[in-house]
Amino acid sequence: MRIFTTGLILLLASHCFSQKSEDLVPQQAVSVFSINNVNLLQKISLDDLVKYEFMEEVQQELFDGSTSGKTLKDSGIDFDQKVNVFFGRTADFELSGFTFGVKDRSQLFEVFDDFLPTESDYEGVDFYVSYFNRIAIQGNSGILFRVTPSMNLVNTITDSIWYARGNDYPWTWEESFDELLLDMEENGEFDEDEESEDGDVDVEFFEEMETEENTSSPIENSELPVADEDPTSKTYYELRDSVEFALQAEHLNSVCEDLFVNGDNLIKFSSEFKNQVARPSEGTFYFDNSRTLRKNSDFIYLRRLYPSFYKKLEELYYGNVMLGDLIINDNSIELELNAHYGDKLGSIYKEMTNAKFDKNALKYVPKDNSSFFTFRLNMREAYEQMYEVMHPLLESEADKSRSFSSSLLFLELWDDFVNKDAIFGTYQGNMFGAYNGIQKVKTKKFVFEYDEETFEYTEQEVEAEEDMPLFTLGFSTERSDIPEKILRHIERTNSYCRRQGDYWVFNKAILNSAPLFVLSKNGLLIFTNDEDLVMNHSDGYGSDALSKAHVKKAKKSGFLYAYTDLGKAIENVPRELFNDEENELIDVVRGKSGKIEFTSSETSSAKTSFNLAYDFEGDTDASTYILDLINSLYVISK
Amino acid sequence: MKIRFIILATLFFSFVGCVEIIDDLSLNEDGSGTFRYTINLSSSKVKINSLLALDSLDGKKVPTIGEITRKSDKIIELLKTKEGISEVTYNADYDNFIFKLKCEFSSLKALQDAIRDVVKSENGNKTIPELEQTWLTFESNKLVRSIPQIAVKKTKEINIDDRALLKKGSYTSITRFYKEVDRFDNESCAISKNRKAVMIRTDPYSLTQNPNLLDNSIYLVKTGE
């Protein structure tokens, strides 16, 4: 994360290019975010910058007083080159970092003052090290990166060595530990605060346990190995660290060999990246989804056991790349994304998004809403197309493998026996959601009433009101009779559910306090906690519904449309309804005004385009909003 | 016990806001009595349920109902073992979030010793200087009560922004006697019509700002008067 946040700082720092920092982006990178032009941000003071959440980890490392009062332009970064933040994952390791132009090395290492020069095996390349991070500078471009071996691989190799040395299972739990824990608890030595999140005991306790069993030779007695008796013996953790260190060095070498000896970089490897990074927009985005399949360790087993099927899956994902442009205007920031894919996958997406817009849906979104979205899919067509693509794929493997034969049989029987009209008539794929801000909802509470004679008190149950965010979620359905059958069954068998006219009420369904309403009307199945909607607007909000212009925009968009008025949506959201991470994200935009609109194009068999537009007004300049966005990225990704 | 509840309650309720606390002490002629402590969070059910759905809030782990129950039961069991404490009952209504504790004590000293022991035990048997204080005394027809220093200390640790949320709640302190009250020092105090009980009502926020709000000296009528 530190490397990511450091990258974000430098992300702000370059605005156009004359040299090619992008030549140092490793070919293993799967996603790259490049910033070409951030003129607005050059004057931002480092003092202001460190106030952001995403700076918390680097402010000790980078801004430990030596950079006080300076701006980004004082950091030694060459603003004539791009900054490219990248992340990559292979089956064996993860790779993250950023590349940048170097203008003034002495200034640069005033900022990166934790990095120390180290020996270089590559001619014309200087190396600097800080813990697990490396900086390599070639000419006027540099790369700060970190290689992290796959922990699965590290554990597998460690276990292999551990057992080969004759050691026992390192995670044994003995009855004596239970007794020890009990004693500690009874003596107050074991406080609940010391428990880890999953309820396990403190790490120190395990360390003691592992050390007891961890020697280079089988344990003959119960005595612990003493370092000065056998200095080469390692605990399980020490052995694992050694394996991790060795693997890291090996992968580090392979990345450097590729970059500095063979000249194998991402530009050479991917024509999509080469074209995208050359675009003149202020920022570009590249994400190769097809390689996430190939490099995902979860698929190693599939690749090894069923290579021909894996190859067909790879072909299915071929060309699955997302490319994006960041465009900065006076009072708005736009992110344009194009999702590309191959013919077969594209045919599924195309059929899946070939759905009719349900006009009834937006009648249930009030015009003063804080946020809403529409999502339209044709699940029936998607299913049929998926069958068309997957059936021959499975059939070609069925003769080779029993499990593929079973999967094929299951797919065929499902297709023959299941009433697809009923399933896809009930859930077609069209849905909408709306957030209507915070409103008072009716609840019950107890108060104590005092007798004036004696001050004795008794409990009285009375009506109360509490703040609650109002949400509505609706699905288009041609077979409302099916969910209604289910609702009637619930009503008959449960006291908490009752029908009132054309809607059902589930008492205390939300946070054990407020009711949830289910309305089945006008070809829609609507779930909401907004009593006003079901009681007074069961046919929609009429003239108080979403404006025609807004409906037109949503209708014109492809399969997805979303809109948020930040001022309304965020300001009144109660903190206690969200966890820490969500609150951090909300805090980023709390106090800001502006509107965010997300649209998509019609989906073809080759691509779908998306556009995220963030319009803002007021005195706050674009740089602050960009920093907010970066801060959001940080909070989401950490 | 009282202290522990005050500490826990104040910290937790700072997030919840609308909390009603009743602290009820009944004193018999021989110095024994009954202590009742009630926490009513029923008007914040939505907020509490949403809080309980979280893993953590403001960096603090949010306990599950199971964890709260286990912790409460442990404290109650500990209280039951204390000398001079009997008839301990504890009712927790997790639908409406109303918690009631009641116990009999043989003397005010026994009650305070029991509370000290429980608090100390819950703090890993560490020495807590604030616990040395005596906050309840009854001598010569005069009861003197104050807020335990440990509670004062803990409430001062609450974030200022969080303290403001406590303004919506209420804190009621009732003291009952076996005979009529003659007079009392705290001007905020009200007396029942039968003159055998006095009550002070404030809000938890004011209490965090001024822990002396509940301090009182209550004088009973002397025998023969």
mmCIF file of N, CA, C and O in Angstrom, chain B residues 27-57:
data_model
loop_
_atom_site.group_PDB
_atom_site.id
_atom_site.type_symbol
_atom_site.label_atom_id
_atom_site.label_comp_id
_atom_site.label_asym_id
_atom_site.label_seq_id
_atom_site.Cartn_x
_atom_site.Cartn_y
_atom_site.Cartn_z
ATOM 1 N N LEU B 27 -32.436 2.643 50.756
ATOM 2 C CA LEU B 27 -31.665 2.392 51.976
ATOM 3 C C LEU B 27 -32.599 2.015 53.131
ATOM 4 O O LEU B 27 -33.610 2.689 53.369
ATOM 5 N N ASN B 28 -32.248 0.933 53.802
ATOM 6 C CA ASN B 28 -33.032 0.526 54.987
ATOM 7 C C ASN B 28 -32.415 1.121 56.255
ATOM 8 O O ASN B 28 -31.299 1.646 56.232
ATOM 9 N N GLU B 29 -33.142 0.949 57.355
ATOM 10 C CA GLU B 29 -32.698 1.551 58.621
ATOM 11 C C GLU B 29 -31.361 0.967 59.097
ATOM 12 O O GLU B 29 -30.530 1.661 59.666
ATOM 13 N N ASP B 30 -31.156 -0.327 58.812
ATOM 14 C CA ASP B 30 -29.927 -0.976 59.280
ATOM 15 C C ASP B 30 -28.733 -0.750 58.337
ATOM 16 O O ASP B 30 -27.674 -1.352 58.516
ATOM 17 N N GLY B 31 -28.906 0.070 57.345
ATOM 18 C CA GLY B 31 -27.795 0.362 56.429
ATOM 19 C C GLY B 31 -27.782 -0.543 55.210
ATOM 20 O O GLY B 31 -27.022 -0.324 54.271
ATOM 21 N N SER B 32 -28.600 -1.578 55.247
ATOM 22 C CA SER B 32 -28.684 -2.443 54.064
ATOM 23 C C SER B 32 -29.595 -1.754 53.045
ATOM 24 O O SER B 32 -30.153 -0.687 53.310
ATOM 25 N N GLY B 33 -29.759 -2.391 51.882
ATOM 26 C CA GLY B 33 -30.624 -1.749 50.905
ATOM 27 C C GLY B 33 -30.675 -2.470 49.578
ATOM 28 O O GLY B 33 -30.210 -3.612 49.450
ATOM 29 N N THR B 34 -31.238 -1.775 48.608
ATOM 30 C CA THR B 34 -31.381 -2.337 47.257
ATOM 31 C C THR B 34 -30.814 -1.343 46.252
ATOM 32 O O THR B 34 -31.070 -0.133 46.359
ATOM 33 N N PHE B 35 -30.060 -1.908 45.304
ATOM 34 C CA PHE B 35 -29.513 -1.051 44.244
ATOM 35 C C PHE B 35 -30.082 -1.514 42.910
ATOM 36 O O PHE B 35 -30.054 -2.694 42.585
ATOM 37 N N ARG B 36 -30.651 -0.578 42.167
ATOM 38 C CA ARG B 36 -31.195 -0.907 40.847
ATOM 39 C C ARG B 36 -30.577 0.034 39.820
ATOM 40 O O ARG B 36 -30.457 1.237 40.059
ATOM 41 N N TYR B 37 -30.212 -0.542 38.718
ATOM 42 C CA TYR B 37 -29.598 0.275 37.661
ATOM 43 C C TYR B 37 -30.241 -0.117 36.344
ATOM 44 O O TYR B 37 -30.250 -1.289 35.962
ATOM 45 N N THR B 38 -30.821 0.856 35.646
ATOM 46 C CA THR B 38 -31.555 0.567 34.412
ATOM 47 C C THR B 38 -31.010 1.406 33.266
ATOM 48 O O THR B 38 -30.793 2.608 33.432
ATOM 49 N N ILE B 39 -30.793 0.756 32.174
ATOM 50 C CA ILE B 39 -30.365 1.466 30.960
ATOM 51 C C ILE B 39 -31.411 1.206 29.884
ATOM 52 O O ILE B 39 -31.699 0.052 29.561
ATOM 53 N N ASN B 40 -31.977 2.265 29.355
ATOM 54 C CA ASN B 40 -33.037 2.137 28.353
ATOM 55 C C ASN B 40 -32.565 2.761 27.034
ATOM 56 O O ASN B 40 -32.397 3.969 26.933
ATOM 57 N N LEU B 41 -32.354 1.907 26.046
ATOM 58 C CA LEU B 41 -31.898 2.389 24.729
ATOM 59 C C LEU B 41 -32.972 2.157 23.668
ATOM 60 O O LEU B 41 -32.675 2.160 22.473
ATOM 61 N N SER B 42 -34.208 1.944 24.120
ATOM 62 C CA SER B 42 -35.250 1.536 23.162
ATOM 63 C C SER B 42 -35.546 2.608 22.115
ATOM 64 O O SER B 42 -36.023 2.291 21.031
ATOM 65 N N SER B 43 -35.248 3.855 22.438
ATOM 66 C CA SER B 43 -35.529 4.893 21.434
ATOM 67 C C SER B 43 -34.417 5.001 20.396
ATOM 68 O O SER B 43 -34.496 5.823 19.494
ATOM 69 N N SER B 44 -33.393 4.173 20.524
ATOM 70 C CA SER B 44 -32.301 4.185 19.539
ATOM 71 C C SER B 44 -32.112 2.798 18.921
ATOM 72 O O SER B 44 -31.008 2.426 18.543
ATOM 73 N N LYS B 45 -33.210 2.044 18.837
ATOM 74 C CA LYS B 45 -33.112 0.663 18.350
ATOM 75 C C LYS B 45 -32.472 0.567 16.961
ATOM 76 O O LYS B 45 -31.646 -0.301 16.702
ATOM 77 N N VAL B 46 -32.885 1.472 16.071
ATOM 78 C CA VAL B 46 -32.368 1.419 14.701
ATOM 79 C C VAL B 46 -30.861 1.625 14.704
ATOM 80 O O VAL B 46 -30.107 0.883 14.083
ATOM 81 N N LYS B 47 -30.447 2.642 15.466
ATOM 82 C CA LYS B 47 -29.021 2.949 15.505
ATOM 83 C C LYS B 47 -28.221 1.810 16.130
ATOM 84 O O LYS B 47 -27.151 1.460 15.649
ATOM 85 N N ILE B 48 -28.754 1.245 17.202
ATOM 86 C CA ILE B 48 -28.004 0.167 17.868
ATOM 87 C C ILE B 48 -27.915 -1.051 16.968
ATOM 88 O O ILE B 48 -26.852 -1.659 16.836
ATOM 89 N N ASN B 49 -29.030 -1.390 16.333
ATOM 90 C CA ASN B 49 -28.988 -2.541 15.427
ATOM 91 C C ASN B 49 -28.026 -2.311 14.272
ATOM 92 O O ASN B 49 -27.345 -3.236 13.826
ATOM 93 N N SER B 50 -27.977 -1.074 13.790
ATOM 94 C CA SER B 50 -27.033 -0.811 12.693
ATOM 95 C C SER B 50 -25.594 -0.827 13.212
ATOM 96 O O SER B 50 -24.687 -1.279 12.534
ATOM 97 N N LEU B 51 -25.415 -0.350 14.448
ATOM 98 C CA LEU B 51 -24.067 -0.419 15.044
ATOM 99 C C LEU B 51 -23.620 -1.862 15.226
ATOM 100 O O LEU B 51 -22.489 -2.217 14.926
ATOM 101 N N LEU B 52 -24.557 -2.677 15.704
ATOM 102 C CA LEU B 52 -24.209 -4.076 15.958
ATOM 103 C C LEU B 52 -23.921 -4.837 14.672
ATOM 104 O O LEU B 52 -23.277 -5.881 14.695
ATOM 105 N N ALA B 53 -24.393 -4.296 13.564
ATOM 106 C CA ALA B 53 -24.144 -4.956 12.272
ATOM 107 C C ALA B 53 -22.729 -4.665 11.764
ATOM 108 O O ALA B 53 -22.283 -5.287 10.807
ATOM 109 N N LEU B 54 -22.058 -3.704 12.406
ATOM 110 C CA LEU B 54 -20.714 -3.332 11.948
ATOM 111 C C LEU B 54 -19.642 -4.158 12.657
ATOM 112 O O LEU B 54 -19.849 -4.630 13.766
ATOM 113 N N ASP B 55 -18.505 -4.285 12.006
ATOM 114 C CA ASP B 55 -17.361 -4.931 12.648
ATOM 115 C C ASP B 55 -16.676 -3.957 13.601
ATOM 116 O O ASP B 55 -16.265 -4.307 14.686
ATOM 117 N N SER B 56 -16.550 -2.721 13.120
ATOM 118 C CA SER B 56 -15.877 -1.730 13.952
ATOM 119 C C SER B 56 -16.417 -0.351 13.628
ATOM 120 O O SER B 56 -17.007 -0.125 12.566
ATOM 121 N N LEU B 57 -16.228 0.546 14.568
ATOM 122 C CA LEU B 57 -16.650 1.928 14.367
ATOM 123 C C LEU B 57 -15.594 2.830 14.973
ATOM 124 O O LEU B 57 -15.202 2.640 16.128
#
